[in-house]
Amino acid sequence: MADSRPPGGSFARAVVAELDVGGAVSRAIEGFAARPGQLQLGAAVADTLADGEVLVAEAGTGIGKTYAYLVPTLLDGRRVIISTGTRTLQDQLFHRDLPRVRAALQGASPQPMRTALLKGRANYLCRYRLQRAVEEGPFTAPDEVAAIQTAAEWARATDSGDLAEAPQGVEGVAERITATPERCLGQGCPAYDTCFFYEARRRAHEADVLVVNHHLLLADWAVKDAGYGAVLPEAEAVILDEAHLLPDTAARFFGHSVSARAIRDLVRDVRIADRREAGDMPDLRAAIDTLEAAVAGLRLALEGGEQRDAWYTVAESGGAEAAEALRGAAAGLQQALALVAERGPELEACHRRAGELEEALGCFLAPAEGEVQWYETRGRGFALHRTPLDVGGSFRRHMEREADAWVLLSATLAVGSSFAAFRGRLGLADTVRTEQLPSPFDYAGQSLFYCPSGLPLPNQEGYDQAVVARAREVIDCTPGGVFLLFTSHRALRLAREQLETALRRPLLVQGDAPQGRLLEAFAQAGDAVLLGTASFWQGVDIRGAALSAVIIDRLPFAAPGDPVTAARQRAVEDAGGMAFRDILLPEAVIALKQGAGRLIRDDADRGVLMIADPRLLGKPYGRLFRNSLPAMPLTRRVEDVKAFWEGVL
C-alpha cells in the first residue's frame, strides 16, 4: 500500500482538525463534542503512528479515547490491529464505534478501509460439531434439544456464525456446537470449506483494520513461539486498548496450564470417536479408564475444597507422584490412539490432543528458571499452572517483532503521575512517550468521596459487619442504584447474609446469574443493590441514576496467599527491591482506580464513592491512593452524603 500520510507533525494536525469543532467527526456524528484531552490524545496517537514509536497513555473516563485512536488509525492508511480487553468491548468497537468514525471520515482517508473482526475459535459455530449434536438427538438431554434445533436454524441464516449474534438459549449448548483449538479438526474437517472461523480468519488477513481481543492476540504470540505458524496477519501498527489488563493476561499465555476439565473433555471425545470410527479396540478403552482414574487420583492428592496454592505445598505429599502418573496415563492414551488415528479425523485429533496433554504435563513438572508452579481446585476440578514471574522480556521481544508503532491506552495505567510500574511489567523502556490526560468530568460538582470514621482496621474482628452497616446508611439515603464491590468472595457472602432480609429494594448478587444479565437487571431496576467482586470492578458502564453510589470494602491489595504474587514478591526482595512498594502498592492503586471509575460515566452523572478502609486516611501510603483518584470533595460524615442527595451540599 502506498504511504500517502503526511509527516508526523502535519499528520497530527490533520487528525486534530477532523476531531475538532467543524471537523468531519463533529459534522457527521450527532451530539459529538470536541474535548481538549481527546484532541491531545489524537495528536499523540497520530505522531506515534507516523514516527513508528511507542505511546503509553492514560485517558481518564470521558476523554473519548476510542475516537481519539480510531481517527488517526483510519487516516493513517496502513494495516493496524486494534486489541481490546474483552469480547464485549470488541463487539462494541467493531459494530458501533468503528462504523461511525469510518462513515464520518469517508473521503478523508487515503483509500477505502477494509475492516474485520476476529475472535477465538470457540466463539464461532462449528458446523461439524453442530451436525454431530443433531445426530445425537436421542442421547441428548430434553432441555438441550430445543436449543440445538434453534442453533441449526440459525446456522442456515447467519453469515458470521459468531455466537454473540445467536438467538437466546443457544449459549446453553455452546460447548457442544463449537470447537476449541484442541477439538478443531482443521483441514481434515468435512465442513472445512464452509467453516465460520476460517472464513473470519480469511477476512482478517485481507483487512486494513482488524479488531481482536487481548486473549486472541496473546494466543497468537504463544502459537508463534511454539512454531505452529500464526493466526493473525502481520501489521504495521498495534493499538492496545484496556492495556492495564495486559501484564496478567500475558503471564497466563506465556505460561502453561493443564485442567481436569480439559482432560475430561478429551476423555469424552475419545469415547465418542471410538464409537464412531473404531469400536473394536479394548486396549483404547482401557487407556481411557486409566486416564480417568489418574485424574481422580491427582484430585484426591490435592485434597481440600476450593483453594489456590503453590505446588510445593502438595508436591512431596503425593502431588508430584499423582501428576507423574497422570502424565504416564496421557502417554498411554496417545500410544493406544496411534494405532487407530488413521481411521477418522476425530481419532486423529484426539491422538494429537493426548500428545499435547502429555507434553503440557511434562512442562508443568519441569519448570524453567523464573517460573512458579501452582495449582487451584474447585469441586471435582483442578488446574495446574506454570507461570512466568516476569513477562517484560517476552512482551518486549514480541513488540519488536510484530509491528513498528504501538499505542497502549487505558483509563488506569499511572500510579500518581508515574507510569514506572506499568512500563516495568511489560518491559517498556523508560524513554517511551507517555501521556496522562485527566477526565473532563466535574468531579468536584458531580461527586462526593465518603470515608467513614470510626471503623476498625480490616484485619480486626467485626470489620466486615461494620462495613455493611455503614454501607446500609449510604444505601438508605441514595435514590438510585448502588454497587458494593468486594475484594473477596467471603466478604461478599457475609454482606449478602446481612442485606438479604434488610433491604426494601432489589438485591443482585454475583454468581446468581451471568454477569450480563445481572447488569441488565441492575440498570433496568434503577434502585437495585449489586454485590460483586473482581469482574465487576472494571468494564462496567452504567450511566445515570441507575448507578448512583459505589461502595468499596477494602483497598484491593493482592491476597497474601496468592502463589504467583508471593513468588513475585520473593523475586523482588531477592533482587534488592521492596515488594510492597514495587508490586503490591502500585497494583492495588490501579485496581482501586478501576473500581472507583464505575461511578461517573457521563457529564450528567452524580454519585457518591464510599471507600470503607480506614488505611486510606490513616496510613502514609493512603495519600498515593487518594492522589491517583479524581479530585472529589472528601467527607467522613454520613450526614454529608444525605445532604449531597438532598441537593444542599
XYZ file of C-alpha atoms in Angstrom:
649
model
C 0.000 0.000 0.000
C 1.402 3.403 -0.931
C 2.327 5.581 2.036
C 0.416 8.807 1.438
C 0.480 10.022 5.041
C 1.800 13.467 5.817
C 4.844 13.525 8.122
C 4.319 13.309 11.879
C 3.583 16.887 12.871
C 1.285 17.679 9.971
C -0.441 14.311 10.288
C -1.252 15.137 13.906
C -2.688 18.493 12.844
C -4.840 16.752 10.236
C -6.175 14.378 12.901
C -6.946 17.231 15.289
C -8.770 19.079 12.511
C -11.103 16.113 11.971
C -11.769 15.731 15.736
C -12.152 19.438 16.476
C -15.184 21.685 16.139
C -16.244 21.767 12.497
C -14.293 18.614 11.633
C -15.640 15.572 9.851
C -16.460 13.713 13.061
C -18.482 16.522 14.649
C -20.335 17.146 11.386
C -21.304 13.506 10.937
C -21.997 12.273 14.478
C -24.918 13.815 16.314
C -24.094 15.014 19.804
C -20.328 14.766 19.328
C -18.411 17.467 21.202
C -14.712 18.182 20.833
C -12.722 17.795 24.060
C -9.226 19.178 24.693
C -7.984 15.886 26.131
C -9.287 13.977 23.129
C -7.538 16.356 20.734
C -4.283 15.971 22.648
C -4.574 12.187 22.658
C -5.486 12.065 18.958
C -2.393 14.127 18.120
C -0.180 11.878 20.269
C -1.529 8.738 18.572
C -1.018 10.327 15.147
C 2.607 11.199 15.908
C 3.216 7.691 17.246
C 1.838 6.051 14.096
C 3.731 8.434 11.844
C 7.060 8.012 13.632
C 6.843 4.279 14.390
C 7.246 4.720 18.138
C 5.606 3.565 21.388
C 2.981 5.580 23.262
C 1.622 4.781 26.714
C -1.409 6.928 27.523
C -3.797 7.145 30.438
C -7.048 8.731 29.297
C -9.485 9.436 32.108
C -13.142 8.494 31.794
C -14.909 10.826 29.372
C -11.853 11.717 27.269
C -13.255 9.788 24.306
C -10.140 7.691 23.748
C -11.837 5.359 21.258
C -12.427 8.132 18.714
C -9.014 9.595 19.548
C -7.302 6.472 18.235
C -9.816 5.491 15.534
C -9.469 8.771 13.604
C -5.663 8.557 13.172
C -5.939 4.810 12.540
C -8.340 5.296 9.635
C -6.474 8.311 8.253
C -3.108 6.562 8.528
C -3.889 4.131 5.718
C -1.707 1.219 6.814
C -2.652 -2.147 8.318
C -3.465 -1.752 12.013
C -4.538 -4.305 14.629
C -6.724 -2.963 17.437
C -6.952 -5.182 20.507
C -9.463 -4.668 23.319
C -9.734 -6.153 26.785
C -12.916 -8.197 26.362
C -15.145 -9.632 23.656
C -17.930 -7.269 24.757
C -15.727 -4.230 24.134
C -14.553 -5.806 20.896
C -18.135 -6.094 19.636
C -18.929 -2.538 20.710
C -15.876 -1.188 18.923
C -16.454 -3.095 15.693
C -20.226 -2.833 15.395
C -20.773 0.680 16.786
C -17.740 2.975 17.091
C -15.689 1.911 14.073
C -18.562 2.188 11.529
C -19.489 5.640 12.843
C -15.985 7.051 12.550
C -15.373 5.295 9.253
C -18.531 6.831 7.763
C -17.620 10.259 9.132
C -14.168 10.140 7.538
C -15.351 8.811 4.193
C -13.385 10.696 1.581
C -10.792 11.970 4.062
C -8.796 8.737 4.404
C -6.256 7.837 1.688
C -8.441 4.995 0.366
C -11.426 2.899 1.448
C -10.504 0.897 4.542
C -11.391 -2.775 4.853
C -12.294 -3.728 8.418
C -12.699 -7.123 10.057
C -13.498 -8.688 13.413
C -11.821 -11.855 14.645
C -12.369 -13.776 17.869
C -11.071 -17.049 19.194
C -12.227 -20.241 17.525
C -14.617 -21.205 20.335
C -16.705 -18.076 19.673
C -17.895 -19.408 16.293
C -20.463 -22.040 15.482
C -18.821 -25.245 14.251
C -20.953 -26.786 11.506
C -19.405 -30.224 12.003
C -19.991 -30.340 15.760
C -23.497 -28.943 15.280
C -24.287 -31.756 12.862
C -22.931 -34.274 15.361
C -25.113 -32.736 18.085
C -28.188 -33.023 15.840
C -27.394 -36.663 15.058
C -27.081 -37.453 18.766
C -30.648 -36.240 19.373
C -31.840 -39.477 21.026
C -28.975 -39.227 23.535
C -29.463 -35.511 24.269
C -30.974 -34.094 27.451
C -34.542 -32.862 26.764
C -33.735 -29.268 27.728
C -30.937 -29.172 25.144
C -32.911 -30.499 22.173
C -34.742 -27.207 21.505
C -31.541 -25.167 21.864
C -29.694 -27.363 19.365
C -32.617 -27.096 16.935
C -32.555 -23.293 17.327
C -28.823 -23.351 16.624
C -29.398 -25.441 13.486
C -31.984 -22.966 12.186
C -29.685 -20.034 12.971
C -26.794 -21.772 11.167
C -28.768 -21.627 7.918
C -29.321 -17.861 8.258
C -26.160 -16.436 9.807
C -23.296 -15.025 7.776
C -20.797 -14.793 10.631
C -21.503 -17.771 12.897
C -20.479 -15.522 15.798
C -22.242 -16.818 18.911
C -22.620 -13.256 20.187
C -25.286 -12.888 17.481
C -27.038 -16.205 18.182
C -30.654 -16.408 19.386
C -31.299 -16.628 23.114
C -30.854 -20.108 24.515
C -28.093 -21.202 22.148
C -25.435 -20.216 24.705
C -26.613 -23.117 26.866
C -25.299 -25.656 24.335
C -22.298 -23.633 23.154
C -19.823 -26.269 24.311
C -21.484 -28.885 22.086
C -21.626 -26.770 18.915
C -18.249 -25.005 18.975
C -14.694 -26.199 18.525
C -11.824 -25.121 20.745
C -8.349 -25.087 19.166
C -7.808 -28.538 20.716
C -11.013 -30.011 19.272
C -10.838 -28.422 15.823
C -10.226 -30.958 13.044
C -8.640 -28.324 10.794
C -8.363 -29.188 7.126
C -9.484 -32.733 7.918
C -12.939 -31.471 8.894
C -15.753 -32.345 6.448
C -17.121 -28.798 6.924
C -13.756 -27.040 6.496
C -14.757 -25.273 3.259
C -17.753 -23.594 4.940
C -16.174 -23.056 8.383
C -17.234 -19.773 10.004
C -13.947 -19.371 11.889
C -11.725 -19.904 8.875
C -13.868 -17.531 6.834
C -13.483 -14.889 9.565
C -9.743 -15.564 9.601
C -9.567 -15.105 5.827
C -11.326 -11.741 6.111
C -8.948 -10.793 8.903
C -5.927 -11.365 6.676
C -7.453 -9.153 3.979
C -8.387 -6.297 6.323
C -6.654 -2.961 6.781
C -8.086 -2.534 10.292
C -8.530 -5.715 12.320
C -10.299 -5.765 15.707
C -9.273 -8.556 18.095
C -9.068 -9.024 21.869
C -6.062 -9.453 24.143
C -6.648 -13.181 24.605
C -6.537 -13.813 20.869
C -3.552 -11.516 20.340
C -1.501 -13.210 23.046
C -2.660 -16.666 21.959
C -1.314 -15.801 18.513
C 2.032 -14.877 20.041
C 2.104 -18.124 22.035
C 1.343 -20.139 18.884
C 4.195 -18.422 17.071
C 6.553 -19.174 19.959
C 5.586 -22.841 19.710
C 6.376 -22.845 15.986
C 2.815 -23.513 14.802
C 2.502 -20.540 12.452
C 0.226 -17.567 13.025
C -3.462 -16.847 13.464
C -3.275 -13.081 12.925
C -1.838 -11.248 9.909
C 1.215 -9.025 10.034
C 0.554 -5.382 10.879
C 2.465 -2.128 10.810
C 0.872 -0.761 13.979
C -0.924 -2.201 17.006
C -3.287 -0.332 19.329
C -3.897 -1.957 22.711
C -6.990 -0.595 24.448
C -7.658 -1.508 28.103
C -3.900 -2.019 28.336
C -3.953 -2.349 32.134
C -5.102 -5.959 31.600
C -2.044 -6.935 29.572
C 0.516 -7.911 32.265
C -1.696 -10.529 33.919
C -3.100 -11.770 30.598
C 0.420 -12.130 29.190
C 1.501 -14.122 32.243
C -1.248 -16.660 31.534
C -0.409 -17.052 27.861
C 3.360 -17.126 28.271
C 2.968 -19.938 30.813
C 1.463 -23.424 30.680
C -1.754 -24.812 32.168
C -3.461 -28.187 32.424
C -7.009 -28.556 33.748
C -9.118 -31.501 34.814
C -11.937 -30.143 32.667
C -9.794 -30.236 29.515
C -8.733 -33.802 30.305
C -12.318 -34.899 30.882
C -13.302 -33.232 27.596
C -10.607 -35.305 25.896
C -11.863 -38.488 27.551
C -15.414 -37.790 26.404
C -14.306 -37.012 22.847
C -12.175 -40.169 22.674
C -15.146 -42.272 23.741
C -17.344 -40.654 21.079
C -14.648 -41.028 18.404
C -14.104 -44.646 19.397
C -17.817 -45.362 18.995
C -17.987 -43.632 15.605
C -14.683 -44.531 13.996
C -13.219 -47.567 15.807
C -15.365 -49.602 18.204
C -13.172 -52.692 18.303
C -10.223 -51.607 20.466
C -10.427 -52.821 24.091
C -6.905 -51.501 24.708
C -8.102 -48.000 23.841
C -10.949 -48.229 26.333
C -8.549 -49.471 28.979
C -6.285 -46.476 28.312
C -9.262 -44.131 28.698
C -10.174 -45.737 32.022
C -6.572 -45.402 33.216
C -6.528 -41.691 32.359
C -9.835 -41.105 34.169
C -8.501 -42.889 37.240
C -5.317 -40.794 37.132
C -7.357 -37.569 37.032
C -9.304 -38.706 40.096
C -6.062 -39.722 41.800
C -4.476 -36.309 41.327
C -7.604 -34.527 42.544
C -7.532 -36.702 45.666
C -3.859 -35.884 46.230
C -4.590 -32.153 46.052
C -7.192 -32.526 48.832
C -9.381 -29.688 50.104
C -12.275 -27.837 48.521
C -11.674 -24.527 46.791
C -8.073 -23.384 47.087
C -5.171 -21.822 45.233
C -1.648 -22.551 46.429
C 1.967 -23.136 45.491
C 2.729 -26.571 44.074
C 5.499 -27.277 46.574
C 2.883 -27.423 49.355
C 1.463 -30.681 47.925
C 4.278 -31.994 45.725
C 6.021 -34.010 48.434
C 2.805 -35.328 49.962
C 1.667 -37.197 46.875
C 1.006 -34.428 44.351
C 4.148 -34.979 42.267
C 3.631 -38.730 42.178
C -0.012 -38.333 41.129
C 0.894 -35.779 38.449
C 3.554 -38.112 37.074
C 1.003 -40.929 36.981
C -1.354 -38.645 35.057
C 1.419 -37.885 32.590
C 2.055 -41.600 32.122
C -1.656 -42.213 31.544
C -1.726 -39.473 28.900
C 1.239 -41.085 27.153
C -0.535 -44.453 27.301
C -3.646 -42.987 25.702
C -1.555 -41.402 22.977
C 0.050 -44.765 22.201
C -3.328 -46.506 22.076
C -4.732 -43.814 19.771
C -1.724 -44.053 17.472
C -2.956 -47.481 16.386
C -6.336 -46.148 15.216
C -5.667 -42.486 14.397
C -5.845 -43.078 10.651
C -9.408 -44.405 10.867
C -11.013 -40.976 11.075
C -10.441 -37.258 11.674
C -11.811 -37.339 15.232
C -9.483 -40.126 16.319
C -6.595 -38.314 14.657
C -7.432 -35.092 16.542
C -7.703 -36.993 19.828
C -4.306 -38.590 19.191
C -2.802 -35.121 18.745
C -4.520 -33.812 21.878
C -3.288 -36.724 24.003
C 0.253 -35.943 22.887
C -0.202 -32.269 23.733
C -1.555 -33.223 27.163
C 1.465 -35.409 27.900
C 3.769 -32.584 26.771
C 1.936 -29.977 28.872
C 2.191 -32.149 31.989
C 5.879 -32.590 31.301
C 6.300 -28.816 31.042
C 4.483 -28.327 34.334
C 6.647 -30.865 36.143
C 9.878 -29.322 34.830
C 9.546 -25.537 35.240
C 12.153 -23.199 33.826
C 14.026 -20.682 35.936
C 11.910 -17.635 36.711
C 8.624 -19.564 36.737
C 6.324 -20.557 39.580
C 4.337 -23.793 39.794
C 0.933 -23.537 41.413
C -2.447 -25.215 41.417
C -6.077 -24.443 42.090
C -9.012 -26.672 42.961
C -12.768 -26.255 42.803
C -15.249 -29.067 43.378
C -14.076 -32.122 41.437
C -11.862 -29.989 39.234
C -8.300 -28.748 39.354
C -5.832 -26.835 37.236
C -2.036 -26.941 37.228
C -0.176 -23.797 36.187
C 3.385 -22.844 35.361
C 3.544 -19.039 35.251
C 6.486 -16.739 34.452
C 7.229 -14.217 37.187
C 8.348 -11.585 34.675
C 6.724 -11.224 31.249
C 8.510 -7.996 30.352
C 11.277 -9.548 28.266
C 8.917 -11.747 26.260
C 6.408 -8.947 25.738
C 9.065 -6.503 24.545
C 10.515 -9.053 22.097
C 7.082 -9.608 20.575
C 6.546 -5.872 20.248
C 9.836 -5.504 18.414
C 8.939 -8.388 16.100
C 5.267 -7.730 15.400
C 4.973 -4.044 14.444
C 6.722 -0.675 14.244
C 4.224 1.525 16.111
C 2.487 0.687 19.393
C -0.201 2.579 21.303
C -1.138 1.325 24.783
C -4.166 3.042 26.344
C -6.378 2.750 29.396
C -8.182 4.900 31.910
C -5.934 3.381 34.607
C -2.208 2.998 33.943
C -0.466 5.526 36.197
C 0.200 5.420 39.918
C 0.021 9.048 40.930
C 1.758 10.628 37.959
C 4.143 7.731 37.314
C 3.921 5.013 34.652
C 7.000 3.202 36.009
C 5.148 0.176 37.418
C 3.207 -0.459 34.198
C 6.244 0.071 31.978
C 8.288 -2.253 34.140
C 5.832 -5.132 33.944
C 5.755 -5.005 30.135
C 9.471 -4.379 29.672
C 8.961 -0.940 28.117
C 11.894 1.459 28.087
C 11.946 4.491 30.377
C 12.122 6.650 27.258
C 8.774 5.657 25.714
C 6.373 8.541 25.275
C 3.707 8.863 27.971
C 0.580 10.996 28.215
C -1.655 11.381 31.255
C -4.947 13.064 30.429
C -7.388 13.644 33.302
C -11.102 13.096 32.963
C -13.021 16.178 31.765
C -15.851 15.489 34.202
C -16.509 17.942 37.021
C -15.874 15.583 39.924
C -15.934 18.486 42.396
C -19.525 19.248 41.439
C -20.728 15.785 40.411
C -19.454 13.563 43.216
C -18.738 13.120 46.892
C -15.970 10.972 48.410
C -17.057 9.387 51.693
C -14.564 7.691 54.048
C -16.498 6.724 57.195
C -14.871 7.414 60.544
C -14.662 5.020 63.449
C -14.268 1.741 61.551
C -11.825 -0.922 62.807
C -8.893 -1.948 60.643
C -9.641 -4.633 58.009
C -7.733 -7.295 59.944
C -9.709 -6.683 63.136
C -12.739 -8.655 64.265
C -16.080 -7.278 63.147
C -14.721 -5.230 60.259
C -16.908 -6.787 57.545
C -20.082 -6.404 59.583
C -19.206 -2.775 60.369
C -18.620 -2.008 56.672
C -22.041 -3.366 55.711
C -23.681 -1.360 58.500
C -22.100 1.852 57.152
C -22.981 0.816 53.611
C -26.619 0.425 54.702
C -26.638 4.086 55.739
C -25.469 5.120 52.264
C -27.912 2.771 50.542
C -30.826 4.084 52.584
C -30.241 7.709 51.559
C -29.231 7.052 47.928
C -32.143 7.407 45.481
C -30.566 5.340 42.721
C -28.684 2.079 42.361
C -25.646 1.077 44.425
C -22.625 -1.102 43.656
C -20.931 -2.855 46.593
C -17.530 -4.021 45.378
C -15.638 -6.545 47.492
C -12.073 -7.805 47.450
C -13.072 -11.336 48.476
C -15.950 -13.763 47.994
C -16.041 -14.330 51.746
C -16.812 -10.664 52.415
C -19.465 -10.732 49.683
C -21.174 -13.745 51.257
C -21.215 -12.071 54.675
C -22.716 -8.925 53.158
C -25.400 -10.953 51.458
C -26.379 -12.535 54.763
C -26.739 -9.095 56.358
C -28.600 -7.452 53.485
C -30.907 -10.183 52.161
C -33.748 -9.531 54.562
C -32.916 -5.923 55.433
C -33.300 -4.127 52.084
C -36.517 -2.861 50.563
C -35.042 -2.716 47.089
C -33.770 -5.393 44.653
C -30.593 -7.218 45.736
C -28.493 -8.729 42.945
C -25.506 -10.935 43.771
C -22.625 -12.082 41.600
C -22.984 -15.767 40.783
C -26.781 -15.864 40.846
C -26.899 -15.209 37.082
C -24.440 -14.434 34.252
C -22.797 -11.043 34.647
C -24.508 -9.554 31.591
C -27.976 -10.460 32.904
C -27.199 -9.077 36.360
C -26.048 -5.765 34.896
C -29.105 -5.577 32.653
C -31.408 -6.198 35.621
C -29.479 -3.638 37.678
C -29.791 -0.937 35.021
C -33.497 -1.627 34.494
C -34.353 -1.601 38.202
C -32.926 1.883 38.733
C -32.560 1.458 42.508
C -31.029 -2.017 42.907
C -28.071 -3.002 45.070
C -25.488 -5.216 43.376
C -22.811 -7.175 45.228
C -19.769 -8.074 43.139
C -16.097 -8.991 43.267
C -13.238 -8.767 40.772
C -15.053 -8.920 37.415
C -17.418 -6.086 38.399
C -14.562 -3.710 39.239
C -13.871 -2.957 35.589
C -15.528 -2.764 32.190
C -18.960 -1.861 33.607
C -20.530 1.234 32.041
C -23.880 2.143 33.604
C -24.915 5.767 33.279
C -27.470 7.894 35.068
C -29.235 7.345 38.382
C -29.232 3.562 37.962
C -25.699 3.667 39.403
C -25.563 6.455 41.969
C -23.114 5.101 44.527
C -20.076 2.819 44.529
C -19.015 1.301 47.852
C -15.621 -0.444 48.138
C -14.943 -2.552 51.222
C -11.127 -2.614 51.254
C -8.097 -1.276 49.465
C -7.607 -4.011 46.845
C -4.202 -5.381 47.798
C -3.459 -8.803 46.331
C -4.435 -11.725 48.533
C -1.452 -12.615 50.757
C -1.775 -16.309 49.923
C -1.794 -15.905 46.143
C 1.077 -18.139 44.931
C 2.042 -16.033 41.905
C 2.071 -12.768 43.850
C 4.041 -14.400 46.672
C 6.636 -15.721 44.220
C 6.931 -12.323 42.538
C 7.422 -10.716 45.932
C 10.226 -13.119 46.799
C 11.921 -12.439 43.455
C 11.778 -8.675 44.010
C 13.133 -8.975 47.557
C 15.934 -11.284 46.379
C 16.907 -8.665 43.786
C 17.157 -5.958 46.451
C 13.762 -4.346 45.881
C 10.787 -3.786 48.179
C 7.807 -5.976 47.342
C 5.212 -3.734 48.970
C 6.464 -0.622 47.195
C 7.244 -2.261 43.850
C 4.386 -4.758 43.466
C 1.565 -4.657 45.992
C 1.049 -0.902 46.256
C 1.055 0.072 42.550
C -1.187 -2.824 41.561
C -3.647 -2.006 44.340
C -3.760 1.637 43.214
C -4.615 0.606 39.654
C -7.313 -1.790 40.878
C -8.857 0.905 43.089
C -8.911 3.343 40.175
C -10.783 0.745 38.146
C -13.425 0.207 40.824
C -13.896 3.907 41.523
C -14.135 4.533 37.784
C -17.547 2.806 37.652
C -19.173 5.831 39.320
C -19.099 8.853 36.981
C -19.586 7.810 33.358
C -21.284 10.883 31.877
C -21.393 14.678 32.142
C -24.804 14.451 33.812
C -23.959 11.717 36.344
C -23.896 12.417 40.071
C -22.694 9.956 42.656
C -21.082 9.018 45.956
C -17.906 6.980 46.256
C -17.518 5.275 49.628
C -14.215 3.578 50.470
C -14.567 1.984 53.880
C -10.920 1.081 54.524
C -9.527 3.421 57.252
C -5.990 2.873 55.930
C -6.857 5.279 53.120
C -6.585 8.170 55.595
C -4.623 6.546 58.409
C -1.572 5.146 56.595
C 1.149 7.172 54.824
C 0.618 5.224 51.597
C -3.042 6.242 51.608
C -2.022 9.559 50.101
C -0.847 7.744 46.940
C -4.282 6.138 46.563
C -6.044 9.470 47.073
C -3.753 11.322 44.671
C -4.418 8.692 42.000
C -8.201 9.258 42.119
C -10.011 12.265 40.629
C -10.202 15.248 42.970
C -13.516 14.886 44.825
C -14.834 16.624 47.943
C -13.969 14.410 50.921
C -16.187 13.804 53.931
C -16.213 11.458 56.896
C -19.843 12.165 57.845
C -22.815 10.247 56.512
C -24.875 13.398 57.115
C -22.978 14.988 54.229
C -23.953 12.066 51.989
C -27.599 12.733 52.840
C -27.123 16.459 52.168
C -25.483 15.666 48.829
C -28.584 13.796 47.681
C -30.869 16.472 49.064
C -29.020 18.989 46.908
C -27.771 21.141 49.754
C -24.109 20.111 49.646
